[in-house]
XYZ file of C-alpha atoms in Angstrom:
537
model
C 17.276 16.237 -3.225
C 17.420 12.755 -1.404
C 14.718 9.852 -1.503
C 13.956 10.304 1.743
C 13.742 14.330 1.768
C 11.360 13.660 -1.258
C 9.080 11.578 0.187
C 9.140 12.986 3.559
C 8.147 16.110 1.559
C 5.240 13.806 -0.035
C 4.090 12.812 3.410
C 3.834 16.193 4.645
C 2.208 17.498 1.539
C -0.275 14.723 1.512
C -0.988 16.024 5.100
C -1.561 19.370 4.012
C -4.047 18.570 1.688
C -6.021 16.331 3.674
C -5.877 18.879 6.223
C -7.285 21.661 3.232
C -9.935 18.934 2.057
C -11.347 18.187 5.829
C -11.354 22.092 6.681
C -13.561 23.297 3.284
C -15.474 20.156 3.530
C -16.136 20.277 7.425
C -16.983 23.683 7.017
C -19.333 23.399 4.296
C -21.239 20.406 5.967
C -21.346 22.038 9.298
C -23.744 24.857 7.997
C -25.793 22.043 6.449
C -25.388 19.942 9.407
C -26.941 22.708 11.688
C -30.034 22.948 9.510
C -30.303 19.129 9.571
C -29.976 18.526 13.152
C -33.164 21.248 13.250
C -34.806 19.118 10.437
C -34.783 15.537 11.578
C -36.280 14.145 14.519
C -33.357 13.064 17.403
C -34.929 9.357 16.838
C -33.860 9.170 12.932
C -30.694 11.084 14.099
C -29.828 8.815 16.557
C -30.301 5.812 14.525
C -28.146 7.028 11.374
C -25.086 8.665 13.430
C -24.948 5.723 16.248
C -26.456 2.374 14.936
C -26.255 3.023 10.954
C -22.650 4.476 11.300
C -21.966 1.141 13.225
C -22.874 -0.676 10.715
C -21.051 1.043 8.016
C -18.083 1.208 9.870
C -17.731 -2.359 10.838
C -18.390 -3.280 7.298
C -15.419 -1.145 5.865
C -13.386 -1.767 8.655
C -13.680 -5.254 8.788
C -13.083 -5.543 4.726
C -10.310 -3.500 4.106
C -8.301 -2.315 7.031
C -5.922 -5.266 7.206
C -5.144 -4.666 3.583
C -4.735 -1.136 3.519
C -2.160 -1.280 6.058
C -0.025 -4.294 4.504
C -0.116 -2.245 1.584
C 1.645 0.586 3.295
C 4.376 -1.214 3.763
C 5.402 -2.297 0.142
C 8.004 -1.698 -1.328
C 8.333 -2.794 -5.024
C 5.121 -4.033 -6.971
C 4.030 -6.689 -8.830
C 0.516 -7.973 -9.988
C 0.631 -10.339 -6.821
C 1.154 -7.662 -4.573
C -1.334 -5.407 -6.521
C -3.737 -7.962 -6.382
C -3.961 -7.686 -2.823
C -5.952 -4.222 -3.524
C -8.900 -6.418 -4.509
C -9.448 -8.564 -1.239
C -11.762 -5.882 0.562
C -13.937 -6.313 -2.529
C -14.306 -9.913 -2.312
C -14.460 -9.752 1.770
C -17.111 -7.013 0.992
C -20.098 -8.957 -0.596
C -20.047 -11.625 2.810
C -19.289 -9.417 5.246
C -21.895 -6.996 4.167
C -24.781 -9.537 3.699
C -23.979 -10.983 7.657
C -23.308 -7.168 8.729
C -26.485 -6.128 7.821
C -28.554 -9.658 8.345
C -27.443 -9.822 11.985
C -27.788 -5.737 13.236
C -31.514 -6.128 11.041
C -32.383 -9.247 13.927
C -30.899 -7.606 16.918
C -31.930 -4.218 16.368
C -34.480 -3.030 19.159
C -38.618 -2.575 18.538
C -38.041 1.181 18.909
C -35.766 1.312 16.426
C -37.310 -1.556 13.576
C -40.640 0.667 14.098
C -38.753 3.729 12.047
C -40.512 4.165 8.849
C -38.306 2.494 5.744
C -35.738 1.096 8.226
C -35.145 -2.247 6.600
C -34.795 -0.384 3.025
C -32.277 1.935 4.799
C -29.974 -0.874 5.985
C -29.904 -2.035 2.348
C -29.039 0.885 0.854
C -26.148 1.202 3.425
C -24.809 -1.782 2.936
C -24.813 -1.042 -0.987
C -23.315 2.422 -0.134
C -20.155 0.237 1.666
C -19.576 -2.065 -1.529
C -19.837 0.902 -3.605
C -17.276 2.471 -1.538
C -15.314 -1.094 -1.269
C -15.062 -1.032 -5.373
C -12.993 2.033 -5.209
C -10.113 0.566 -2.971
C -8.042 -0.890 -5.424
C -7.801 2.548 -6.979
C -7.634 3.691 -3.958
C -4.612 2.025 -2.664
C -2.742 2.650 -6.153
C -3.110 6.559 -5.156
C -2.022 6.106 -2.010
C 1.381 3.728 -3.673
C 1.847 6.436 -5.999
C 1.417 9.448 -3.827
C -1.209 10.681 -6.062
C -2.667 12.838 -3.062
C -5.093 15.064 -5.210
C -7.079 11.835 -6.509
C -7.846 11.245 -2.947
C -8.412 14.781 -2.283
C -10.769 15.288 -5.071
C -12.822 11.508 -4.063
C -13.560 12.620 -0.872
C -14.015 16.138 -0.726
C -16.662 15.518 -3.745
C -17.960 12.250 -1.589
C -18.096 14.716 1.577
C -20.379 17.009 -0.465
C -22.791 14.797 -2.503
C -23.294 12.899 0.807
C -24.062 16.567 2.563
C -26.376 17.860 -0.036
C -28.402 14.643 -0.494
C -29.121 13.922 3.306
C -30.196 18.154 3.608
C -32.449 17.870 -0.018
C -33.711 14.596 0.643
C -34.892 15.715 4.079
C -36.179 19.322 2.818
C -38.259 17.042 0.861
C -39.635 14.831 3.117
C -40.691 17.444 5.417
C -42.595 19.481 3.085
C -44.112 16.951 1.430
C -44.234 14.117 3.819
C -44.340 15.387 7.475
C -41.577 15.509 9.937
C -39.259 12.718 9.760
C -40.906 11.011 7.162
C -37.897 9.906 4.656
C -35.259 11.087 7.725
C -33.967 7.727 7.418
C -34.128 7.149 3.624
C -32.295 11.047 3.863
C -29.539 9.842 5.417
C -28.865 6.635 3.651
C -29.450 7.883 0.569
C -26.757 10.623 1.424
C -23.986 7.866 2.138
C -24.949 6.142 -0.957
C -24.209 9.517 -2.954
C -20.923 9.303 -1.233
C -20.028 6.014 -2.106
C -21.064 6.743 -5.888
C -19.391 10.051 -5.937
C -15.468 8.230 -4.664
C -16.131 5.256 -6.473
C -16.449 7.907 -9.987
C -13.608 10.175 -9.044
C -11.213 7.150 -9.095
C -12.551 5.421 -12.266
C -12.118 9.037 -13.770
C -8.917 9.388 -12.668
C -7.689 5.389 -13.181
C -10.069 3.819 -15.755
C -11.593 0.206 -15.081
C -8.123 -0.424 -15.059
C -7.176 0.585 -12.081
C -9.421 -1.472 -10.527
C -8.977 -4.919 -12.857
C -6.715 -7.678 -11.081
C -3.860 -8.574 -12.805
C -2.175 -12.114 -13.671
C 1.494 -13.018 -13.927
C 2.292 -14.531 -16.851
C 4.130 -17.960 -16.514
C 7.896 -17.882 -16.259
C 9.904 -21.245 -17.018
C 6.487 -22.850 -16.561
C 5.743 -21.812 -13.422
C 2.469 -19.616 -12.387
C 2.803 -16.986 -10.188
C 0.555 -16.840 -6.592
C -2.544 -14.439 -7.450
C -1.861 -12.755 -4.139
C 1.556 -12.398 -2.237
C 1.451 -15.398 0.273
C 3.240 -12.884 2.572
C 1.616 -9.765 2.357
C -1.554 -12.108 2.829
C -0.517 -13.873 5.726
C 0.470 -10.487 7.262
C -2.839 -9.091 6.276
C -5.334 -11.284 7.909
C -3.227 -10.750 11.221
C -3.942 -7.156 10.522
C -7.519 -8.329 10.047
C -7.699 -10.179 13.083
C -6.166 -7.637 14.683
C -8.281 -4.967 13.683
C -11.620 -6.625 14.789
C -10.335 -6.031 18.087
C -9.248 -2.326 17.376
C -12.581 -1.522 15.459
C -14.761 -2.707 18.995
C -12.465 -0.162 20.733
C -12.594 2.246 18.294
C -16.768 1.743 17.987
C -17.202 0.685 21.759
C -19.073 3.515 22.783
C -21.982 3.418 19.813
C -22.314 -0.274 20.958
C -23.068 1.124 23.906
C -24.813 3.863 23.872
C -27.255 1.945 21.368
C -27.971 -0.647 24.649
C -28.032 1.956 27.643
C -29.535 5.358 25.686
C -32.980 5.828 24.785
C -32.763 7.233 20.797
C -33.297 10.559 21.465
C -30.360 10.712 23.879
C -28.394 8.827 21.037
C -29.199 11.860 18.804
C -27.965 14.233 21.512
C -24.602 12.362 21.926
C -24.146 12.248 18.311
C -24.620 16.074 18.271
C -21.926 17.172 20.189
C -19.665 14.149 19.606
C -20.239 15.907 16.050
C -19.025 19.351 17.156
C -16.090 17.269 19.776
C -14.851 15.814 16.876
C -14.073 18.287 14.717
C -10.676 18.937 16.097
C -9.737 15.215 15.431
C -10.990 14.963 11.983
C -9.676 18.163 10.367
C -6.175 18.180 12.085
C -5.179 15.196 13.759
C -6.965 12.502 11.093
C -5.036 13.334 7.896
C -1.754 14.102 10.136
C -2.053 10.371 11.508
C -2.821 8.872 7.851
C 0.216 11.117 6.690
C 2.723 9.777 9.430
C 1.565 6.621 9.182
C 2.729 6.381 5.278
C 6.008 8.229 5.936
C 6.754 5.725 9.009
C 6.165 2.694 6.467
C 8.567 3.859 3.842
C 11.050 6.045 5.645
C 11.468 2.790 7.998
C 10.942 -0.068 5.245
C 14.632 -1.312 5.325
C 14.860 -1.765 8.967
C 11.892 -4.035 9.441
C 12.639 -6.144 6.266
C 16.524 -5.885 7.361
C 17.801 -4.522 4.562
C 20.177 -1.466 4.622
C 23.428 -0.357 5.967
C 23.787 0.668 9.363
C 24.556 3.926 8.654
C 21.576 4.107 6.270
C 19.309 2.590 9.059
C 20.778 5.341 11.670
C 20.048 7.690 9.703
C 15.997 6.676 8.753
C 16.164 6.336 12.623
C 17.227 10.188 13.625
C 14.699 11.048 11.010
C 11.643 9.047 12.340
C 12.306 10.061 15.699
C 12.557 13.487 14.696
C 9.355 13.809 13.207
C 7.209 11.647 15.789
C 8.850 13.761 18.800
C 7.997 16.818 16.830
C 4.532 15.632 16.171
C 4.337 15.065 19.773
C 5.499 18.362 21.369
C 2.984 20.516 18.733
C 0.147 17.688 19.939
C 1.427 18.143 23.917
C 1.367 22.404 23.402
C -1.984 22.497 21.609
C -3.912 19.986 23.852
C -2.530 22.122 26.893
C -4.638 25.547 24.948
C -7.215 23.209 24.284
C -8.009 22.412 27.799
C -7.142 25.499 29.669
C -9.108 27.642 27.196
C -11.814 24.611 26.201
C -13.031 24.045 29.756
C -13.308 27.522 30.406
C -15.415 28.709 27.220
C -16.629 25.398 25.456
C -20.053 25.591 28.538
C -20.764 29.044 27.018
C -20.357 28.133 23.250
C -22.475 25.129 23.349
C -25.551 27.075 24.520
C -25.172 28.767 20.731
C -24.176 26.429 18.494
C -26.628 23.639 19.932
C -29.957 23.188 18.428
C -32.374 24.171 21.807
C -33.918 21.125 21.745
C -30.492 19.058 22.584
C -29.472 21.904 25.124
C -31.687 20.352 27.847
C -30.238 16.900 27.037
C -26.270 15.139 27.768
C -24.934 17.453 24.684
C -23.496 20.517 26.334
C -22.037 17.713 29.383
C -20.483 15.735 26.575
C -19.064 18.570 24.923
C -17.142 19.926 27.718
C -15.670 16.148 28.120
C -14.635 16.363 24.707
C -12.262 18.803 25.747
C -10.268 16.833 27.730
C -10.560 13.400 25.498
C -8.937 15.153 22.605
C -5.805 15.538 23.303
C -5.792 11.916 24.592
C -7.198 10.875 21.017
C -4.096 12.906 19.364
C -1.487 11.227 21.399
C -2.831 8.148 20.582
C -3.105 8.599 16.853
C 0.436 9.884 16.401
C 2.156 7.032 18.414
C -0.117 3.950 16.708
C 0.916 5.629 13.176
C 4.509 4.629 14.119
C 3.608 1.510 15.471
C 1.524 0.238 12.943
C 4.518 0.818 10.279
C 7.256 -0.718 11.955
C 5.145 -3.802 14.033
C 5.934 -7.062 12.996
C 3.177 -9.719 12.697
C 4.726 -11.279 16.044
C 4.119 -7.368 17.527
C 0.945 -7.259 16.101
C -0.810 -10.504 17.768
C 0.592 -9.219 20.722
C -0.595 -6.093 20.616
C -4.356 -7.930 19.806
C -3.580 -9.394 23.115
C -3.182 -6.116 25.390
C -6.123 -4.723 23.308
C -8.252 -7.213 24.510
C -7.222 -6.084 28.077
C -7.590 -2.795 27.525
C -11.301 -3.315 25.384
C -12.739 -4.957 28.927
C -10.791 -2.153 30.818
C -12.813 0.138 28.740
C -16.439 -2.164 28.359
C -15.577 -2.211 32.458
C -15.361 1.610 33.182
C -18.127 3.015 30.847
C -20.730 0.230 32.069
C -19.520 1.539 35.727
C -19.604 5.329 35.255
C -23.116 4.879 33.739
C -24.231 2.632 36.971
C -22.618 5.308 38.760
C -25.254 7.684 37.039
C -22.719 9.560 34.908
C -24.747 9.507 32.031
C -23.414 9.891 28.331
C -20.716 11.100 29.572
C -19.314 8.049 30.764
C -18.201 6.835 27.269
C -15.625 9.772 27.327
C -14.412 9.231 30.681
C -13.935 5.451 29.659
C -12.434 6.262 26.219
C -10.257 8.512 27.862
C -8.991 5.771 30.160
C -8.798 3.027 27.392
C -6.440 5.495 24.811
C -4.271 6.517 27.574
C -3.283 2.399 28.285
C -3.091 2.302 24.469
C -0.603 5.353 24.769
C 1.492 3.617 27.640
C 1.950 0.542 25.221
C 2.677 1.936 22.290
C 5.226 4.449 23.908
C 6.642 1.319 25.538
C 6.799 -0.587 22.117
C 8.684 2.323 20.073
C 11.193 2.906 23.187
C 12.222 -0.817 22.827
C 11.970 -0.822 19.219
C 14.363 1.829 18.901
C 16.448 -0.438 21.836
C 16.583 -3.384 19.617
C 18.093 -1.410 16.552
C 20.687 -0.170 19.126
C 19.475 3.631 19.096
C 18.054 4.081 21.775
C 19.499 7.461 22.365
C 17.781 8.602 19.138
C 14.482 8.740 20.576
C 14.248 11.641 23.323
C 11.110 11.695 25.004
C 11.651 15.175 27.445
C 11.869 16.950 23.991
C 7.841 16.410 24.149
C 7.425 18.416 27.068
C 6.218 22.284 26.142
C 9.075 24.730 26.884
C 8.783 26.202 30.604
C 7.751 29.877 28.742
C 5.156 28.486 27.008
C 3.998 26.634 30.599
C 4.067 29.736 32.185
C 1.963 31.475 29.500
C -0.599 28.821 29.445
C -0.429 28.628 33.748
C -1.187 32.533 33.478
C -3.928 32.797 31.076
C -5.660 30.055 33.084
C -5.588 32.305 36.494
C -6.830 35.580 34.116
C -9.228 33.730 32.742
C -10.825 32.303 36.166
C -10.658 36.421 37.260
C -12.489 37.108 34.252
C -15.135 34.860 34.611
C -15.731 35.888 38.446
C -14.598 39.867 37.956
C -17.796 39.838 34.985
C -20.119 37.432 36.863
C -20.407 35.520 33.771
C -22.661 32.014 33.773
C -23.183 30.062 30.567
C -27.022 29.347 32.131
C -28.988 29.502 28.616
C -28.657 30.326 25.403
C -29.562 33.890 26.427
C -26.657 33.605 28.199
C -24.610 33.688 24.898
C -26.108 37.319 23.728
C -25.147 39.199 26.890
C -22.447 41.830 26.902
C -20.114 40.814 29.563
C -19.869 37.049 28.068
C -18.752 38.725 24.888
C -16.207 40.701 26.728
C -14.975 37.543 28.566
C -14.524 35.541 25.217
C -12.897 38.668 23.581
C -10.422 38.169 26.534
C -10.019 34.974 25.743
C -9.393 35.194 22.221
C -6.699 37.570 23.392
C -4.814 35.162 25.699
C -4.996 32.707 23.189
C -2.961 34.548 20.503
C -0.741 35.349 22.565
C 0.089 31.782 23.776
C 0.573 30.975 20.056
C 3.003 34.004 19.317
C 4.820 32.906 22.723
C 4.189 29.148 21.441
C 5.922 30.188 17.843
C 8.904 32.415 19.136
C 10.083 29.617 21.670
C 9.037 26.305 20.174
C 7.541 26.362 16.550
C 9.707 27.644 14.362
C 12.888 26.127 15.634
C 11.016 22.603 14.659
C 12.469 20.622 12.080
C 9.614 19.190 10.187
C 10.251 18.172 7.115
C 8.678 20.864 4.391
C 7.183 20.287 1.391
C 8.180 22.709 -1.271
C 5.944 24.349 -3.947
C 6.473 22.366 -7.201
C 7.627 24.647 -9.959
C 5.685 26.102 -12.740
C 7.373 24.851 -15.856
């Protein structure tokens, strides 16, 4: 077997686990999840999944996303390089300290009135350097393709975090009154999680793993403690990231200055159930790709390798992004003809009542057209990110920039244009499809410059014209359905009556059969690389 078949195989098998750890642990925490969203009040929600998440996330992001994607692109080790592993630790302490400091002065009355809110912040910001500690280890997984350390970290850090925020809560409301510790619940919850990741990979690595590591002299001569080049290239990733982590977080910025809390709560409910999709499937395919890019495509962008070497890493990258593509292109076309059409009736049962009368089951049903959007998106910035040089990169910051005030532009509009909530998707789904006209302009010159241009074949994206034509007919059977049954997703009652059941079981029909027609034509004449089953010795 090849290098590149092997790790190809690694990449996909690394997908396949993340996939298996974000389906058991989404699963599990969406039954807890439902009893918590009927446990704490929509004010404490709010807070914790818009303005505490904010804070968490700009704190990691900031710290360690420049790193982790230098990192990536590594080739050979040495305690310089592995030192690197360690900056988001030091960046950590700072960026936590101001993180927390300035969100703590600018946070609104409403929301500094929450009982324990100032101990909450602290304990989130203790939750991120927890979490911070564990990157070293972290990244030596990731360098080593040790998927199941990462797998076992976060699925247990998914579950302590779960089960802490529901007892913690249980608690509070029995003993307390309603909403008491709701804050306290959920911060205590993310510092489980930090604790739980940050003891899976001392387990697995020892303190060593996470010790830096000094070069002894050679000829006299000291060694840099970091790379010069790998840091140079990671604070442009840095940089660049601040701008990518506004975009990414634009909407809870926000939503936190145009929502009252409650309607923050009701957002983060059914962004909760939107996102599901992207964090199970597309999230650990992205992370996957984004690895396999890096090494598959290492010798071209340090210009090292024969042509015919390079040709071939070429045909194989643009293989497996168009492939990624065309499964992305015939799922979000079910998604949409089948979401729009059932997603109204299935909100009025899996939302708690008292979010039904809010922006929930409206943001929802925009979810449905934002996802596929968000999987484009996330499939074509794995490949750029891997091959982008640091020239690419700052000006990629540059048209991110335009395309953060393209998106600060539209939501502020659509929500003066009394859209509601539901003007963050529109907006988000205007901002990632500029990102997606980039970044497929990017990798069709990239693949230009290294003179293979006819490598890359966009039309073989497109769904197959029998799949259209299954997809165009299940959306006119479905539209008789709905009118033949009189069927109205008007209340939850609405999801207990007889001929809405009939109209999902039709459906459910359609939408096996657009796989099987999806699988005979398309899926399994794909040529995605496959991991095999390691033998039992």
């Amino acid at each position: 077997m090849s290098s590149d078949e092997s790790l190809a195989q690694s990449s996909f098998r690394s997908a396949s686990s993340l996939m298996g750890l974000q389906l058991f642990s989404r699963l599990f925490t969406f039954v807890l999840n439902q009893a918590m969203v009927r446990i704490a009040p929509p004010q404490a929600y709010g807070i914790a999944a818009i303005q505490f998440e904010l804070l968490l996330s700009t704190i990691l992001f900031l710290s360690r996303e420049g790193v982790r994607n230098t990192l990536l692109r590594v080739k050979k080790t040495s305690p310089a390089t592995r030192n690197m592993s360690v900056l988001p630790v030091l960046l950590g302490f700072p960026v936590a300290l101001a993180t927390a400091c300035v969100y703590a002065h600018l946070a609104g009355s409403e929301v500094r009135a929450q009982e324990h809110f100032n101990v909450s912040i602290g304990m989130y910001a203790l939750a991120a350097l927890l979490e911070l500690m564990s990157e070293p280890m972290h990244n030596l997984a990731m360098a080593e393709l040790r998927t199941e350390v990462r797998v076992k970290a976060e699925g247990l850090g998914i579950t302590s975090k779960t089960v802490v925020t529901f007892l913690v809560l249980v608690y509070g409301l029995r003993w307390g009154g309603e909403g008491s510790l709701a804050l306290i619940a959920f911060a205590g919850g993310q510092l489980a999680y930090g604790t739980a990741v940050l003891a899976t990979y001392v387990a697995a690595y020892g303190m060593n793993g996470w010790w830096p590591r000094i070069q002894p002299p050679v000829d006299g001569k000291t060694d840099h403690f970091f790379d010069p080049e790998l840091l140079r290239l990671s604070l442009t990733m840095t940089s660049q990231s601040l701008v990518k982590h506004f975009l990414t977080e634009g909407d809870k910025l926000i939503l936190s200055y145009f929502s009252p809390l409650e309607d923050q709560g009701g957002y983060a409910v059914a962004v909760n159930y939107g996102s599901l999709v992207a964090r199970i499937v597309f999230q650990p395919i992205e992370e996957a790709y984004r690895g396999f890019f890096s090494k598959v495509l290492g010798n071209i962008t340090t210009n090292v390798g024969s042509k015919t070497e390079n040709d071939a890493a070429l045909q194989q990258a643009s293989t497996a992004l168009t492939s990624l593509l065309s499964v992305q292109a015939a799922f979000s076309l079910f998604l949409v003809v089948f979401g729009t059409a059932y997603v109204p009736f299935l909100s009025h049962i899996l939302l708690p009542r008292q979010y039904i009368s809010t922006s929930a089951p409206q943001v929802l049903t925009a979810w449905v057209w934002y996802i596929p959007v968000l999987a484009f998106n996330g499939g074509l910035e794995a490949f750029l990110s891997s091959v982008a040089t640091p020239q690419d990169l700052n000006k990629q910051s540059r048209w991110m920039a335009i395309f953060s005030a393209v998106y600060i532009v539209a939501a502020v509009s659509f929500f003066n244009l009394q859209l509601g909530d539901v003007s963050l998707v529109y907006a988000n789904i205007l901002n990632l499809s500029a990102r997606i006209a980039y970044t497929g302009t990017f990798i069709t010159s990239f693949f230009a410059r290294c003179g293979a241009r006819q490598l890359l074949n966009w039309r073989a994206v497109i769904p197959v014209t029998q799949v259209l034509f299954c997809v165009t007919a299940s959306a006119i059977q479905i539209l008789w359905s709905a009118l033949f049954l009189r069927v109205e997703a008007s209340g939850p009652e609405a999801g207990f009556e007889r001929e809405m059941f009939l109209h999902i079981g039709i459906g459910g029909l359609l939408g096996a059969t657009n796989l099987l027609m999806w699988w005979i034509y398309s899926g399994r004449h794909m040529s995605l690389p496959r991991a095999n089953r390691p033998k039992v010795q």
